[in-house]
Amino acid sequence: MMMKPCRVVPVFLALLILIQQQYCYNFQVEAAGGDDFIRSRGTHFMLNGNPYYANGFNAYWLMYVASDPSQRNKVSSAFQQASSHGLSVARTWAFSDAGYRPLQHSPGAYNQQMFQGLDFVVAEARRFGIKLVLSLVNNYESFGGKKQYVNWARSQGHYLSSDDDFFRNPVVKGFYKNHVKTVLNRYNTITGTIYKNDPTIMAWELMNEPRCTSDPSGRTIQAWVMEMASFVKSIDGNHLLEAGLEGFYGHTTPQRRSLNPAGFDIGTDFIANNRIPGIDFATVHSYPDQWLSSSNDQNQLSFLDNWLSTHIQDAQYLIRKPLLITEFGKSWKDPGFSAFQRDLLFNKVYTKIYSSAKRGGPAAGGLFWQLLSEGMESSFGDGYEIVLSQSSSTANVIAQQSHKLYQIRKIFARMRNVERWKRARAQWSARNGGRRIGH
């Protein structure tokens, strides 16, 4: 029986032709490299010689839960469900400072049970083919944050007037650098690989959402990011590094500051901070339901559309580095919430990423906030949680985006193979006096 031709092939070929046209003048497929580290080249991520695009998620709780061996099945379940929906990057905390079940209970003193939990997270991520973005400290008091570092210095007799002295005080900066050095040089008790040598880790993040409201000029954060980026790179030349920014514009681009939501003059600068040489890619967060809480859903989506378009454009032309949308979501606690409205927001973010990716732009992926395993909602739910097995429509939106980005990666892999064949053919022809291959 004659089968009807599948329509997927023409669509795939059309996309291949489009991407080849977009890239023929401004993109060169790299030669293969097989060390599995994700790197940046211009405005693109590269993995083993091919452009890398990824759909992903946040799960800040991974180390905390994995520190109790009896609960590690929740981490495994989260990774398994994520992998089955094509999610391949997870962002999580590599910090927990003082307080209940800390990783670091005082400066330089570590809880090995918590560190072994992080070891398990890295090992399980590797098993499920998931890359990790590991954040090194919090701006907020949750899990200690900059406030705890400042209090540690105060307890040693140092006078600090503000939690923002985290960014200025040399003693506090020394505490932070010691934590960075400890995490990067950690020997994984499960895999036997030192963290700084493990390609499972995609990138380090200097801080979750750094803010310094005491210096809205941005000079304090700029100096801190420059110093800490240089320090991280002096230890680890394998991994990418990002600053943890939400994407608010600063004083170096006054014409952009009107795009910030009202009241967010917080001492960061999306352009200047991300232009720092040691920062390998830019990040942006998107919470229109928080930032424009008095606006309706349509106005929030319009803001989101403009917010993402502008950041993608600036990553392309001003920063000239890849862009990862490292947090976005919509809370079920919002008045009038519906899964349909959440799906619209996810689709808006995903469409912006895909449109950029297919034309060779800098947007390389989005990480929604946040993924939970079944039964975790009462302890870790914050309104933004997604349990994939219980949120079928949103889970479908997520899986479709994963598939679309994976198709782009496959196209680039084919392009690289074609380029390798062309080079081999040219070399053979040169060696054989220009004779043709075949008939």
Short mmCIF file of C-alpha atoms in Angstrom, two decimals:
data_model
loop_
_atom_site.label_atom_id
_atom_site.label_comp_id
_atom_site.label_asym_id
_atom_site.label_seq_id
_atom_site.Cartn_x
_atom_site.Cartn_y
_atom_site.Cartn_z
CA MET A 1 0.00 0.00 0.00
CA MET A 2 1.32 3.44 -0.93
CA MET A 3 1.73 5.66 2.14
CA LYS A 4 0.88 9.36 2.04
CA PRO A 5 3.99 11.52 2.46
CA CYS A 6 4.36 12.89 5.98
CA ARG A 7 3.98 16.67 6.22
CA VAL A 8 6.61 16.88 8.97
CA VAL A 9 9.45 16.51 6.46
CA PRO A 10 8.57 19.55 4.31
CA VAL A 11 8.10 21.64 7.44
CA PHE A 12 11.46 20.46 8.77
CA LEU A 13 13.16 21.22 5.44
CA ALA A 14 11.55 24.65 5.31
CA LEU A 15 12.89 25.43 8.75
CA LEU A 16 16.32 24.13 7.75
CA ILE A 17 16.37 26.41 4.70
CA LEU A 18 15.23 29.39 6.80
CA ILE A 19 17.94 28.85 9.38
CA GLN A 20 20.60 28.33 6.73
CA GLN A 21 19.57 31.62 5.13
CA GLN A 22 19.63 33.44 8.45
CA TYR A 23 23.05 32.08 9.31
CA CYS A 24 24.87 31.99 6.02
CA TYR A 25 26.59 35.34 6.60
CA ASN A 26 26.87 35.65 10.38
CA PHE A 27 27.31 32.18 11.78
CA GLN A 28 29.90 29.49 11.33
CA VAL A 29 29.31 25.99 12.65
CA GLU A 30 32.19 24.98 14.87
CA ALA A 31 34.26 21.89 14.55
CA ALA A 32 33.19 19.14 16.88
CA GLY A 33 34.43 19.10 20.43
CA GLY A 34 33.43 16.39 22.82
CA ASP A 35 33.97 17.53 26.39
CA ASP A 36 30.23 18.19 27.09
CA PHE A 37 30.82 21.64 28.62
CA ILE A 38 28.42 24.32 27.46
CA ARG A 39 30.31 27.36 26.23
CA SER A 40 29.40 30.70 24.70
CA ARG A 41 30.45 31.99 21.30
CA GLY A 42 29.16 35.41 20.37
CA THR A 43 25.43 35.43 21.10
CA HIS A 44 25.10 31.63 21.18
CA PHE A 45 25.61 28.77 23.58
CA MET A 46 27.60 25.88 22.11
CA LEU A 47 27.63 22.22 23.15
CA ASN A 48 30.16 19.92 21.49
CA GLY A 49 30.39 22.17 18.47
CA ASN A 50 26.67 22.79 17.94
CA PRO A 51 24.47 25.73 18.98
CA TYR A 52 22.63 24.86 22.18
CA TYR A 53 19.04 25.77 23.04
CA ALA A 54 17.26 24.44 26.09
CA ASN A 55 13.96 24.43 27.89
CA GLY A 56 14.33 24.33 31.64
CA PHE A 57 13.02 24.92 35.14
CA ASN A 58 13.82 26.20 38.60
CA ALA A 59 13.85 23.91 41.64
CA TYR A 60 15.59 25.78 44.45
CA TRP A 61 14.81 22.99 46.91
CA LEU A 62 16.89 20.19 45.37
CA MET A 63 19.90 20.24 47.73
CA TYR A 64 17.75 20.82 50.81
CA VAL A 65 15.52 17.82 50.09
CA ALA A 66 18.39 15.59 48.93
CA SER A 67 20.26 16.19 52.21
CA ASP A 68 17.78 13.71 53.74
CA PRO A 69 18.53 10.38 52.02
CA SER A 70 14.97 9.17 52.70
CA GLN A 71 13.61 12.03 50.57
CA ARG A 72 15.93 11.74 47.58
CA ASN A 73 13.29 9.96 45.55
CA LYS A 74 11.59 13.38 45.18
CA VAL A 75 14.67 14.74 43.45
CA SER A 76 14.86 11.69 41.19
CA SER A 77 11.15 11.98 40.41
CA ALA A 78 11.48 15.67 39.52
CA PHE A 79 14.38 14.98 37.16
CA GLN A 80 12.58 12.00 35.61
CA GLN A 81 9.41 14.00 34.93
CA ALA A 82 11.42 16.97 33.68
CA SER A 83 13.42 14.78 31.30
CA SER A 84 10.24 13.14 29.97
CA HIS A 85 8.97 16.62 29.05
CA GLY A 86 12.22 17.53 27.30
CA LEU A 87 13.50 19.84 30.04
CA SER A 88 17.28 19.84 30.07
CA VAL A 89 18.43 22.70 32.36
CA ALA A 90 17.67 23.14 36.06
CA ARG A 91 18.53 26.16 38.19
CA THR A 92 18.95 25.58 41.91
CA TRP A 93 20.65 26.84 45.07
CA ALA A 94 24.21 25.92 46.04
CA PHE A 95 23.82 27.87 49.28
CA SER A 96 22.08 27.64 52.63
CA ASP A 97 23.68 29.97 55.15
CA ALA A 98 23.08 29.40 58.88
CA GLY A 99 19.53 28.74 60.07
CA TYR A 100 17.82 25.36 59.88
CA ARG A 101 19.80 22.60 58.14
CA PRO A 102 22.44 24.92 56.68
CA LEU A 103 25.11 24.13 54.13
CA GLN A 104 27.40 26.73 55.73
CA HIS A 105 26.64 27.12 59.45
CA SER A 106 29.39 29.70 60.00
CA PRO A 107 31.99 31.23 57.67
CA GLY A 108 34.03 28.40 56.19
CA ALA A 109 32.35 25.71 58.33
CA TYR A 110 30.21 23.29 56.31
CA ASN A 111 27.57 20.67 56.97
CA GLN A 112 28.74 17.61 55.08
CA GLN A 113 25.28 16.04 55.06
CA MET A 114 23.97 19.04 53.14
CA PHE A 115 26.96 19.00 50.78
CA GLN A 116 26.30 15.30 50.12
CA GLY A 117 22.76 16.31 49.20
CA LEU A 118 24.19 18.65 46.57
CA ASP A 119 26.50 15.85 45.42
CA PHE A 120 23.40 13.72 44.85
CA VAL A 121 21.66 16.49 42.91
CA VAL A 122 24.63 16.83 40.55
CA ALA A 123 24.89 13.05 40.14
CA GLU A 124 21.17 12.64 39.42
CA ALA A 125 21.17 15.55 36.99
CA ARG A 126 23.97 13.82 35.10
CA ARG A 127 22.02 10.55 35.08
CA PHE A 128 18.98 12.23 33.51
CA GLY A 129 20.94 14.37 31.05
CA ILE A 130 20.08 17.65 32.78
CA LYS A 131 22.50 20.58 33.02
CA LEU A 132 22.60 22.71 36.19
CA VAL A 133 22.82 26.44 36.88
CA LEU A 134 24.05 26.72 40.48
CA SER A 135 23.45 29.95 42.38
CA LEU A 136 26.00 30.81 45.08
CA VAL A 137 24.16 33.20 47.47
CA ASN A 138 20.77 34.83 47.94
CA ASN A 139 19.93 38.51 47.93
CA TYR A 140 17.06 37.75 50.32
CA GLU A 141 16.92 36.38 53.86
CA SER A 142 15.59 33.02 52.70
CA PHE A 143 18.38 30.46 53.20
CA GLY A 144 20.51 33.13 54.88
CA GLY A 145 21.48 35.41 52.03
CA LYS A 146 23.50 38.60 52.16
CA LYS A 147 21.98 39.51 55.52
CA GLN A 148 23.53 36.42 57.13
CA TYR A 149 26.97 37.25 55.71
CA VAL A 150 26.70 40.77 57.14
CA ASN A 151 25.62 39.39 60.52
CA TRP A 152 28.60 37.03 60.55
CA ALA A 153 30.91 40.01 60.12
CA ARG A 154 29.07 41.96 62.83
CA SER A 155 29.44 39.01 65.22
CA GLN A 156 33.21 39.29 64.75
CA GLY A 157 33.16 42.93 65.83
CA HIS A 158 32.93 44.69 62.46
CA TYR A 159 30.60 47.65 62.08
CA LEU A 160 28.31 47.42 59.08
CA SER A 161 25.46 49.86 58.67
CA SER A 162 23.44 48.02 56.03
CA ASP A 163 22.86 44.61 54.51
CA ASP A 164 24.14 46.20 51.31
CA ASP A 165 27.57 46.28 52.91
CA PHE A 166 27.67 42.69 51.65
CA PHE A 167 28.85 44.23 48.37
CA ARG A 168 31.39 46.64 49.92
CA ASN A 169 32.92 45.25 53.11
CA PRO A 170 36.20 43.37 52.55
CA VAL A 171 35.55 40.92 55.41
CA VAL A 172 32.16 39.95 54.01
CA LYS A 173 33.57 39.70 50.50
CA GLY A 174 36.21 37.39 51.91
CA PHE A 175 33.51 35.15 53.42
CA TYR A 176 31.75 35.00 50.06
CA LYS A 177 34.93 34.26 48.12
CA ASN A 178 35.70 31.42 50.49
CA HIS A 179 32.26 29.93 49.84
CA VAL A 180 32.78 30.25 46.08
CA LYS A 181 36.15 28.54 46.32
CA THR A 182 34.71 25.76 48.52
CA VAL A 183 31.82 24.98 46.18
CA LEU A 184 33.86 25.13 42.98
CA ASN A 185 36.53 22.84 44.45
CA ARG A 186 34.04 20.43 46.02
CA TYR A 187 34.84 16.75 45.42
CA ASN A 188 31.60 14.95 44.60
CA THR A 189 31.39 11.94 46.91
CA ILE A 190 29.12 10.12 44.44
CA THR A 191 30.63 10.82 41.01
CA GLY A 192 34.23 11.37 42.09
CA THR A 193 34.42 14.54 40.01
CA ILE A 194 35.36 17.97 41.34
CA TYR A 195 32.55 20.42 40.63
CA LYS A 196 34.70 22.79 38.58
CA ASN A 197 35.57 19.86 36.29
CA ASP A 198 32.01 18.53 35.91
CA PRO A 199 30.22 19.34 32.62
CA THR A 200 26.89 18.50 34.28
CA ILE A 201 27.10 22.05 35.63
CA MET A 202 26.23 24.53 32.88
CA ALA A 203 26.97 27.71 34.79
CA TRP A 204 27.56 29.41 38.10
CA GLU A 205 25.38 32.29 39.22
CA LEU A 206 27.00 34.93 41.45
CA MET A 207 23.80 35.78 43.32
CA ASN A 208 20.07 35.25 43.08
CA GLU A 209 18.61 38.64 42.12
CA PRO A 210 21.32 41.01 43.44
CA ARG A 211 19.95 44.34 44.63
CA CYS A 212 21.67 47.32 46.25
CA THR A 213 19.02 49.96 46.94
CA SER A 214 21.48 52.05 48.96
CA ASP A 215 23.36 52.84 45.73
CA PRO A 216 20.89 53.28 42.86
CA SER A 217 23.71 54.65 40.70
CA GLY A 218 24.76 51.05 40.09
CA ARG A 219 28.43 51.60 40.88
CA THR A 220 28.44 49.28 43.90
CA ILE A 221 26.92 46.28 42.09
CA GLN A 222 29.08 46.92 39.02
CA ALA A 223 32.28 46.85 41.09
CA TRP A 224 31.16 43.74 42.99
CA VAL A 225 30.26 41.79 39.84
CA MET A 226 33.58 42.74 38.24
CA GLU A 227 35.54 41.59 41.29
CA MET A 228 33.63 38.35 41.81
CA ALA A 229 33.50 37.40 38.14
CA SER A 230 37.28 37.72 37.98
CA PHE A 231 37.60 35.63 41.15
CA VAL A 232 35.37 32.82 39.85
CA LYS A 233 37.24 32.71 36.54
CA SER A 234 40.58 32.53 38.37
CA ILE A 235 39.41 29.20 39.85
CA ASP A 236 37.25 27.73 37.12
CA GLY A 237 37.91 28.26 33.42
CA ASN A 238 35.54 25.48 32.34
CA HIS A 239 32.15 26.87 33.25
CA LEU A 240 30.00 29.75 32.17
CA LEU A 241 29.18 32.51 34.65
CA GLU A 242 26.19 34.82 35.00
CA ALA A 243 25.37 37.50 37.56
CA GLY A 244 21.81 36.49 38.52
CA LEU A 245 20.16 39.69 37.28
CA GLU A 246 16.43 40.29 36.92
CA GLY A 247 16.95 42.58 33.93
CA PHE A 248 16.22 46.05 35.29
CA TYR A 249 17.84 48.87 33.38
CA GLY A 250 20.21 51.35 35.05
CA HIS A 251 21.80 54.73 34.61
CA THR A 252 24.04 53.77 31.67
CA THR A 253 20.95 53.50 29.43
CA PRO A 254 18.56 56.21 30.71
CA GLN A 255 16.31 55.82 27.67
CA ARG A 256 15.61 52.23 28.77
CA ARG A 257 14.77 52.95 32.42
CA SER A 258 11.18 53.81 31.58
CA LEU A 259 10.72 50.14 30.69
CA ASN A 260 11.34 49.11 34.29
CA PRO A 261 8.24 48.51 36.39
CA ALA A 262 7.55 51.38 38.80
CA GLY A 263 9.67 51.36 41.96
CA PHE A 264 12.48 49.13 40.70
CA ASP A 265 15.47 51.46 40.98
CA ILE A 266 17.54 48.84 42.76
CA GLY A 267 21.16 49.49 41.82
CA THR A 268 21.54 46.98 38.99
CA ASP A 269 22.14 47.72 35.33
CA PHE A 270 21.20 45.11 32.74
CA ILE A 271 23.54 46.51 30.11
CA ALA A 272 26.61 47.49 32.16
CA ASN A 273 26.56 44.47 34.49
CA ASN A 274 26.32 42.00 31.62
CA ARG A 275 29.03 43.70 29.57
CA ILE A 276 31.60 42.79 32.23
CA PRO A 277 34.14 40.47 30.52
CA GLY A 278 33.86 37.63 33.05
CA ILE A 279 30.07 37.43 32.62
CA ASP A 280 29.35 34.97 29.81
CA PHE A 281 25.63 35.47 29.30
CA ALA A 282 22.79 37.74 30.30
CA THR A 283 19.74 36.79 32.34
CA VAL A 284 16.28 38.23 32.75
CA HIS A 285 13.38 37.44 35.10
CA SER A 286 9.72 38.12 34.27
CA TYR A 287 6.97 38.44 36.86
CA PRO A 288 4.35 40.82 35.47
CA ASP A 289 1.79 39.50 37.96
CA GLN A 290 3.98 40.85 40.78
CA TRP A 291 5.41 43.91 39.08
CA LEU A 292 2.06 45.09 37.65
CA SER A 293 -0.22 43.51 40.23
CA SER A 294 -2.97 46.11 39.77
CA SER A 295 -3.10 45.61 35.98
CA ASN A 296 -5.25 43.08 34.16
CA ASP A 297 -3.91 40.00 32.40
CA GLN A 298 -3.86 41.66 28.99
CA ASN A 299 -1.79 44.59 30.19
CA GLN A 300 0.59 42.22 31.96
CA LEU A 301 1.06 40.21 28.75
CA SER A 302 1.68 43.42 26.80
CA PHE A 303 4.34 44.42 29.32
CA LEU A 304 5.89 40.96 29.08
CA ASP A 305 5.98 41.13 25.29
CA ASN A 306 7.82 44.46 25.32
CA TRP A 307 10.07 43.47 28.24
CA LEU A 308 11.32 40.34 26.49
CA SER A 309 11.60 41.89 23.03
CA THR A 310 13.73 44.73 24.36
CA HIS A 311 16.05 42.45 26.34
CA ILE A 312 16.51 40.09 23.40
CA GLN A 313 17.35 43.05 21.17
CA ASP A 314 19.81 44.46 23.71
CA ALA A 315 21.49 41.08 24.21
CA GLN A 316 21.97 40.94 20.44
CA TYR A 317 23.21 44.45 19.71
CA LEU A 318 24.49 46.01 22.95
CA ILE A 319 25.69 43.14 25.13
CA ARG A 320 26.48 40.68 22.30
CA LYS A 321 26.08 37.63 24.52
CA PRO A 322 23.47 34.86 24.86
CA LEU A 323 20.33 35.51 26.91
CA LEU A 324 18.64 33.04 29.24
CA ILE A 325 15.24 33.83 30.75
CA THR A 326 16.06 32.31 34.11
CA GLU A 327 12.75 32.93 35.94
CA PHE A 328 9.18 33.43 34.84
CA GLY A 329 5.77 32.24 35.97
CA LYS A 330 2.26 33.06 37.04
CA SER A 331 0.84 32.36 40.50
CA TRP A 332 -2.42 30.54 41.11
CA LYS A 333 -2.85 32.96 44.01
CA ASP A 334 -3.42 35.83 41.54
CA PRO A 335 -7.02 37.13 41.56
CA GLY A 336 -9.01 35.44 38.81
CA PHE A 337 -6.26 32.92 38.07
CA SER A 338 -6.89 30.26 35.46
CA ALA A 339 -4.62 27.64 33.94
CA PHE A 340 -5.53 29.15 30.58
CA GLN A 341 -4.03 32.50 31.58
CA ARG A 342 -0.89 30.78 32.85
CA ASP A 343 -0.59 28.90 29.56
CA LEU A 344 -0.92 32.19 27.66
CA LEU A 345 1.99 33.62 29.66
CA PHE A 346 4.14 30.52 29.13
CA ASN A 347 3.34 30.59 25.41
CA LYS A 348 4.27 34.27 25.21
CA VAL A 349 7.69 33.59 26.75
CA TYR A 350 8.25 30.47 24.68
CA THR A 351 7.25 32.15 21.42
CA LYS A 352 9.74 34.96 22.04
CA ILE A 353 12.51 32.44 22.66
CA TYR A 354 11.69 30.28 19.66
CA SER A 355 11.34 33.25 17.32
CA SER A 356 14.78 34.46 18.40
CA ALA A 357 16.37 31.01 18.19
CA LYS A 358 15.13 30.16 14.71
CA ARG A 359 16.53 33.39 13.27
CA GLY A 360 19.86 33.03 15.03
CA GLY A 361 19.15 35.48 17.85
CA PRO A 362 20.52 35.40 21.40
CA ALA A 363 17.54 33.98 23.34
CA ALA A 364 18.55 30.42 24.13
CA GLY A 365 15.94 29.17 26.58
CA GLY A 366 13.60 29.80 29.47
CA LEU A 367 13.44 28.36 32.99
CA PHE A 368 10.01 28.52 34.57
CA TRP A 369 9.54 28.99 38.32
CA GLN A 370 9.13 26.37 39.77
CA LEU A 371 8.96 22.57 39.39
CA LEU A 372 7.79 20.36 42.26
CA SER A 373 7.32 16.63 42.61
CA GLU A 374 3.96 15.24 43.66
CA GLY A 375 3.13 15.76 47.34
CA MET A 376 5.51 18.68 47.88
CA GLU A 377 3.01 21.50 47.46
CA SER A 378 2.20 21.99 51.14
CA SER A 379 5.89 22.41 52.07
CA PHE A 380 7.38 24.14 49.02
CA GLY A 381 4.44 25.56 47.10
CA ASP A 382 4.47 29.33 46.61
CA GLY A 383 1.70 29.72 44.05
CA TYR A 384 4.01 29.39 41.06
CA GLU A 385 4.65 25.67 41.40
CA ILE A 386 4.10 23.28 38.50
CA VAL A 387 3.55 19.57 39.15
CA LEU A 388 3.76 18.21 35.63
CA SER A 389 1.53 15.20 36.28
CA GLN A 390 -1.21 17.47 37.67
CA SER A 391 -1.04 20.41 35.24
CA SER A 392 -1.77 18.76 31.91
CA SER A 393 -2.35 21.84 29.75
CA THR A 394 0.75 23.67 31.03
CA ALA A 395 2.78 20.45 30.83
CA ASN A 396 1.79 20.17 27.16
CA VAL A 397 2.87 23.75 26.48
CA ILE A 398 6.22 23.00 28.14
CA ALA A 399 6.75 19.76 26.20
CA GLN A 400 5.92 21.40 22.87
CA GLN A 401 8.53 24.12 23.47
CA SER A 402 11.12 21.49 24.40
CA HIS A 403 10.43 19.66 21.14
CA LYS A 404 10.68 22.81 19.01
CA LEU A 405 14.03 23.82 20.51
CA TYR A 406 15.31 20.26 20.15
CA GLN A 407 14.41 20.35 16.45
CA ILE A 408 16.53 23.48 16.01
CA ARG A 409 19.45 21.71 17.69
CA LYS A 410 19.01 18.74 15.32
CA ILE A 411 19.04 21.07 12.31
CA PHE A 412 22.33 22.60 13.40
CA ALA A 413 23.81 19.13 13.94
CA ARG A 414 22.87 18.27 10.34
CA MET A 415 24.36 21.52 9.12
CA ARG A 416 27.62 20.69 10.87
CA ASN A 417 27.70 17.24 9.28
CA VAL A 418 27.16 18.81 5.84
CA GLU A 419 29.99 21.27 6.47
CA ARG A 420 32.30 18.45 7.61
CA TRP A 421 31.43 16.46 4.46
CA LYS A 422 32.14 19.50 2.26
CA ARG A 423 35.53 20.02 3.93
CA ALA A 424 36.41 16.34 3.57
CA ARG A 425 35.40 16.40 -0.08
CA ALA A 426 37.50 19.51 -0.73
CA GLN A 427 40.51 17.94 1.00
CA TRP A 428 40.14 14.69 -0.99
CA SER A 429 39.82 16.65 -4.23
CA ALA A 430 42.92 18.67 -3.42
CA ARG A 431 44.92 15.52 -2.73
CA ASN A 432 43.72 13.82 -5.90
CA GLY A 433 44.28 16.57 -8.43
CA GLY A 434 40.71 17.81 -8.55
CA ARG A 435 39.16 14.48 -9.61
CA ARG A 436 35.49 14.16 -8.65
CA ILE A 437 34.21 11.71 -6.05
CA GLY A 438 31.95 9.09 -7.65
CA HIS A 439 30.50 9.21 -11.16
#
